[in-house]
XYZ file of C-alpha atoms in Angstrom:
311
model
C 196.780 11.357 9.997
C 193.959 9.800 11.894
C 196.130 8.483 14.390
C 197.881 11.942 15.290
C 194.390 13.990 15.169
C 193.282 10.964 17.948
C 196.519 11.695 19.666
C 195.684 15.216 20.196
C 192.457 15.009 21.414
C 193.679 12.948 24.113
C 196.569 15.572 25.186
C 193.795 17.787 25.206
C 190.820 16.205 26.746
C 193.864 15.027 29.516
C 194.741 18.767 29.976
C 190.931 20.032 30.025
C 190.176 17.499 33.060
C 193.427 19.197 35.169
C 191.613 21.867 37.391
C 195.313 22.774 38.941
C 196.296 23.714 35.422
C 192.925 25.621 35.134
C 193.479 27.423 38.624
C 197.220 28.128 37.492
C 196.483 30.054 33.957
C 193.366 31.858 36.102
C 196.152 33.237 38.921
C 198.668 34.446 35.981
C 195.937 36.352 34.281
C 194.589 37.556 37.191
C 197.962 38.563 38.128
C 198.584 40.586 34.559
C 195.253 41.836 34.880
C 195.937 43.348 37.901
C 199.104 45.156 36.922
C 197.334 46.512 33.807
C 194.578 48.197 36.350
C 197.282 49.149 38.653
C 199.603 50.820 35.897
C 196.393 52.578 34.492
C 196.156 54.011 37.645
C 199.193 55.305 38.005
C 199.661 56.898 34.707
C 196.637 58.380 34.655
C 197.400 60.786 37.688
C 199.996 63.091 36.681
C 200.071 65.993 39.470
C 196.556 65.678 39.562
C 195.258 65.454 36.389
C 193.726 62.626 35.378
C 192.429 60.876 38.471
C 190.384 57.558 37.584
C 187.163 58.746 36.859
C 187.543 62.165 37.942
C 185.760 63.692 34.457
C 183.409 65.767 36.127
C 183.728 69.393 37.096
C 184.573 69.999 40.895
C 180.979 71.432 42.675
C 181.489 75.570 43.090
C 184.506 75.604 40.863
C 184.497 76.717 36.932
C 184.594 73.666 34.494
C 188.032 72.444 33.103
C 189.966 73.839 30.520
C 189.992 72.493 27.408
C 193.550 71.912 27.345
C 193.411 69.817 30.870
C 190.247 67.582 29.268
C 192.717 66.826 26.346
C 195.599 66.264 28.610
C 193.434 63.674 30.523
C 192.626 61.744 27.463
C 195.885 61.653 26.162
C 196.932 59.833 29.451
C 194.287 57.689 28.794
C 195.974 56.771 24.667
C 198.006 53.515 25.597
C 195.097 52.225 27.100
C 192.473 52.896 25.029
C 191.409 50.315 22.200
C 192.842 49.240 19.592
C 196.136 50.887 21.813
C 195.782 48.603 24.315
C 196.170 45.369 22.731
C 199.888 46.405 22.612
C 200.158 47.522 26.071
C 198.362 44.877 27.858
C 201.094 42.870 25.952
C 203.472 44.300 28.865
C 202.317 41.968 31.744
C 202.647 38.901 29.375
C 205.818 38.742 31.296
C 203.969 35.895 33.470
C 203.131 33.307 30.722
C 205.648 31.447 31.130
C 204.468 30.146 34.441
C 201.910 29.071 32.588
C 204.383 27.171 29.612
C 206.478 25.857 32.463
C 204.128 24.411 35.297
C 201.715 22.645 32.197
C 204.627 21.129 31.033
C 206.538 19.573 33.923
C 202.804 18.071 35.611
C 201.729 16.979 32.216
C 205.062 15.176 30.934
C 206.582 14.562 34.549
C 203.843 13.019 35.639
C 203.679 10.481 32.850
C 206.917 9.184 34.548
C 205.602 9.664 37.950
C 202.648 8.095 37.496
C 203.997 5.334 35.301
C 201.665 6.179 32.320
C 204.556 6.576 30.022
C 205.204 2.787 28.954
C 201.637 2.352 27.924
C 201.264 5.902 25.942
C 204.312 4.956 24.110
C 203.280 1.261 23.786
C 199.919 2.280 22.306
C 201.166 4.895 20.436
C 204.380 3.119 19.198
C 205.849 6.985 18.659
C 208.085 8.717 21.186
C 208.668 11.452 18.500
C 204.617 11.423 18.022
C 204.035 12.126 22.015
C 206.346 14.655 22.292
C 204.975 16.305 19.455
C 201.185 15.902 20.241
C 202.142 16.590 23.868
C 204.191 20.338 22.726
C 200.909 20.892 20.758
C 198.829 20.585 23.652
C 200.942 22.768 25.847
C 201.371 25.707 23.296
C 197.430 25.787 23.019
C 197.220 26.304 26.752
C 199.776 28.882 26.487
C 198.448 31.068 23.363
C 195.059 30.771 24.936
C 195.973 32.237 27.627
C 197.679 34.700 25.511
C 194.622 35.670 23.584
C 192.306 36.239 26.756
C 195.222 38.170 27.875
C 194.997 40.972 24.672
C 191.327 40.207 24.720
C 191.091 41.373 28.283
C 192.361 44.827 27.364
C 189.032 46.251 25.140
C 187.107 44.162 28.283
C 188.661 46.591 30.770
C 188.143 49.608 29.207
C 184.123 48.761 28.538
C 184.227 48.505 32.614
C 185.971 51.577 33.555
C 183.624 53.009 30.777
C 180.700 51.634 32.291
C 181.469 51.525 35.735
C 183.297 54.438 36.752
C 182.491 56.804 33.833
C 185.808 56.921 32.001
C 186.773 58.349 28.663
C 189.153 56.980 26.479
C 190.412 58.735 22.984
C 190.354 56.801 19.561
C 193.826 55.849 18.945
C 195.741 54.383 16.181
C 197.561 50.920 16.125
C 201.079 49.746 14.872
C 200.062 46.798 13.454
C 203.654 45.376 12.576
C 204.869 46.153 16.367
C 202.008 44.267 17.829
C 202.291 41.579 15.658
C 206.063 41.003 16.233
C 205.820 41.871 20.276
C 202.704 39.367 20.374
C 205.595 36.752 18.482
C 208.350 37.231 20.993
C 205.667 37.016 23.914
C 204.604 33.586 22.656
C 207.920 32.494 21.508
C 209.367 33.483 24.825
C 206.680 31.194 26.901
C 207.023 28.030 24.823
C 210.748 28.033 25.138
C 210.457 28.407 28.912
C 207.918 25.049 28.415
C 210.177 23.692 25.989
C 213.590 24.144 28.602
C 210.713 22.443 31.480
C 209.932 19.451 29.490
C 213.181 18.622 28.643
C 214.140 18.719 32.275
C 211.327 16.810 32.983
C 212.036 14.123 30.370
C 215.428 14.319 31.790
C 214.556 13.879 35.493
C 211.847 11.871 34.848
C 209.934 13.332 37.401
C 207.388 16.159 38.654
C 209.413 17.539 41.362
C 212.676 16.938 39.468
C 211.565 18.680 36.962
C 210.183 22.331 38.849
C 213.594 21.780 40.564
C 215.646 22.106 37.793
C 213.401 24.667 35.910
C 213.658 26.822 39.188
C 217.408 26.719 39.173
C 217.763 27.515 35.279
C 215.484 30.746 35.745
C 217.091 31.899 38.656
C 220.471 31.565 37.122
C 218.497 33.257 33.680
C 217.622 36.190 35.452
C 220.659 36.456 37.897
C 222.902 36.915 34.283
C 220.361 39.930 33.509
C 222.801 41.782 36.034
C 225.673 42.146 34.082
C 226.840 44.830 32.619
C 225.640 45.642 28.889
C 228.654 46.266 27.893
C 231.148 43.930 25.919
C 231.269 40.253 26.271
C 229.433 40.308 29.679
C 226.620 42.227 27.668
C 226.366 39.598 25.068
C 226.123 36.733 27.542
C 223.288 38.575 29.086
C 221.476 39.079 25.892
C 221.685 35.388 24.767
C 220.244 34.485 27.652
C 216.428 32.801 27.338
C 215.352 36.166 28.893
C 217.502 38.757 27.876
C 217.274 37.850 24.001
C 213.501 38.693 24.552
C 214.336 41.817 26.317
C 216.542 42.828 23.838
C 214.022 42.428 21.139
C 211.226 43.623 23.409
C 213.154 47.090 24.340
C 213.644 48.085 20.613
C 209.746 47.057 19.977
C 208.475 49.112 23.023
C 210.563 51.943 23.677
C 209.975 52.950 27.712
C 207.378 56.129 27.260
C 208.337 59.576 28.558
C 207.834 60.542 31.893
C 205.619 63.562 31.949
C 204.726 66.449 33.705
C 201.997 69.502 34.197
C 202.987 72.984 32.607
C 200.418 75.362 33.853
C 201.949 78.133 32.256
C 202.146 76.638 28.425
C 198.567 74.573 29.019
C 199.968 71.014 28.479
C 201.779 68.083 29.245
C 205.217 68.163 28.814
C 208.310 66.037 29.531
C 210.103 65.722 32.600
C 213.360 66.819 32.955
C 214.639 63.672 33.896
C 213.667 60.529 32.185
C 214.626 56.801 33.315
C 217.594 55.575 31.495
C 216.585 53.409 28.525
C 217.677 49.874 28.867
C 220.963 48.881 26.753
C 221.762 45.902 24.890
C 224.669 44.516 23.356
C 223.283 42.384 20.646
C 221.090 43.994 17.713
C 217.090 42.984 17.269
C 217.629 40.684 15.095
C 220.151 38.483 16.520
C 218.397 38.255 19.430
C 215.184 37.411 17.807
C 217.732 34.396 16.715
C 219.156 33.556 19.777
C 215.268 33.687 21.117
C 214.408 31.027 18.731
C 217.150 29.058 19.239
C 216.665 28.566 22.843
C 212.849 27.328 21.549
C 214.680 24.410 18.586
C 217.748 23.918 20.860
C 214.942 23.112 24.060
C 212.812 20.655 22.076
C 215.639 18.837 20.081
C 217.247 18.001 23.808
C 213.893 16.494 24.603
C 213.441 14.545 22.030
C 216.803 13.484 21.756
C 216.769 12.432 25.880
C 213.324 10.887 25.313
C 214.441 8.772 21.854
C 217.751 7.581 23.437
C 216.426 6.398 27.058
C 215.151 2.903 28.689
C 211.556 3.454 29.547
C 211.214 1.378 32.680
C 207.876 3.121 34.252
């Protein structure tokens, strides 16, 4: 026990002193923090109502109806805490940049560097450093997670403070973050688990981004087929589209609404986005999800076990 606790705090004091992993989780949360302000923009102005920080009355005109100051805080619901842990959830889509590029610099460069005959010699485990290295990388990754939800309650204190927004008290569904917050995290640590078993298999930094870039692209180019029949299932077995398909039953697409002057409310718009279709039921892709997480890290293990480590 001593001798894996002492294995883990070197991962980690080896994957506190890389700034480029540092800069790397900084640009993907920037990125999702971004989209977050950007989509609270834009669904906060609905034909006018509900402009970012637009609360107070216009000068020389009467103040606002009471049905258009509830209509601008129900705009405001999905991103108003606790509401907004689950929709902040939305832009996770990006940590698995995070998953990925940890894991190919971190166990690539081992090999590249030639630091993986004496970690293994000293260590006398290849099972042991995969495992204390996976640890390492799935702590970067559901940090980055949990500043990621955290940053949600921190926005709306600064549109609060800064630009005098108002934001309603709404409720919660505890199970449906819980389980999206799951399939996030699952989702990123199977992309890191596919990147360090190309690594491993590679045995190499560039080798391994190469590969990883070629298995997403061919990921995402099977999210094109048709939803229908077999083509459908392929697509929703897929590393992404079995978190899509678990993802679109946990967060239905909202309605698209619009302003009725006449009734005094927000109201749906007669045409609403088609909602996405799947082939393959929640729960099987919740499988087929985890799968691609056991299926990624018995492939490494089993490529790093059966090889000659000549580095």
């Amino acid at each position: 026990m001593g001798g894996w606790r002492w294995g883990l705090l070197a991962e980690w004091t080896r994957l506190s002193r890389r700034w480029d992993i540092g800069l790397v989780c900084a640009l993907v949360l920037a990125a999702c923090v971004a989209m977050y302000v950007g989509a609270f923009r834009a669904a906060v102005d609905v034909m006018g109502v509900g402009n970012p920080g637009s609360w107070g009355p216009v000068p020389g005109a009467p103040p606002p109806d009471d049905w258009f100051l509830a209509a601008m805080l129900s705009l405001r619901g999905p991103y108003a805490f606790p509401a907004n842990l689950l929709t902040v959830l939305d832009y996770a889509w990006l940590l698995p940049v995070v998953g990925v590029y940890t894991a190919v610099v971190t166990v690539g460069g081992d090999f590249g560097w030639g630091t993986v005959r004496p970690i293994l010699i000293a260590r006398r485990s290849r099972a042991a450093f995969l495992a204390q290295r996976s640890v390492a990388i799935a702590v970067v990754v559901s940090v980055c997670l949990a500043v990621l939800v955290a940053a949600g309650p921190v926005i709306q204190i600064a549109f609060g403070a800064f630009a005098g927004e108002r934001f309603p008290a709404p409720g919660l569904p505890l199970g449906t973050f819980a389980a999206v917050l799951g399939v996030r995290l699952v989702t990123a640590l199977a992309f890191a688990a596919v990147a360090v078993f190309l690594a491993v298999a590679t045995r190499s930094v560039s080798g391994g981004f190469a590969l990883t870039a070629a298995f997403t692209a061919v990921n995402l180019g099977l999210q094109s087929l048709p939803p229908g029949g077999a083509a459908g299932v392929l697509r929703d077995l897929t590393l992404s589209g079995s978190a899509a398909a678990v993802l679109d039953r946990l967060r239905p697409a909202p309605l698209d609404v619009v302003v009725d002057y006449d009734v005094g409310a927000l109201v749906p718009a007669a045409h609403q986005p088609l909602a996405p279709q799947h082939s393959l039921p929640p729960e099987l892709a919740a499988a087929a999800l985890l799968a691609w997480l056991v299926a990624a890290v018995a492939a490494a293990a089993w490529r790093l076990s059966s090889m000659d480590i000549t580095e």
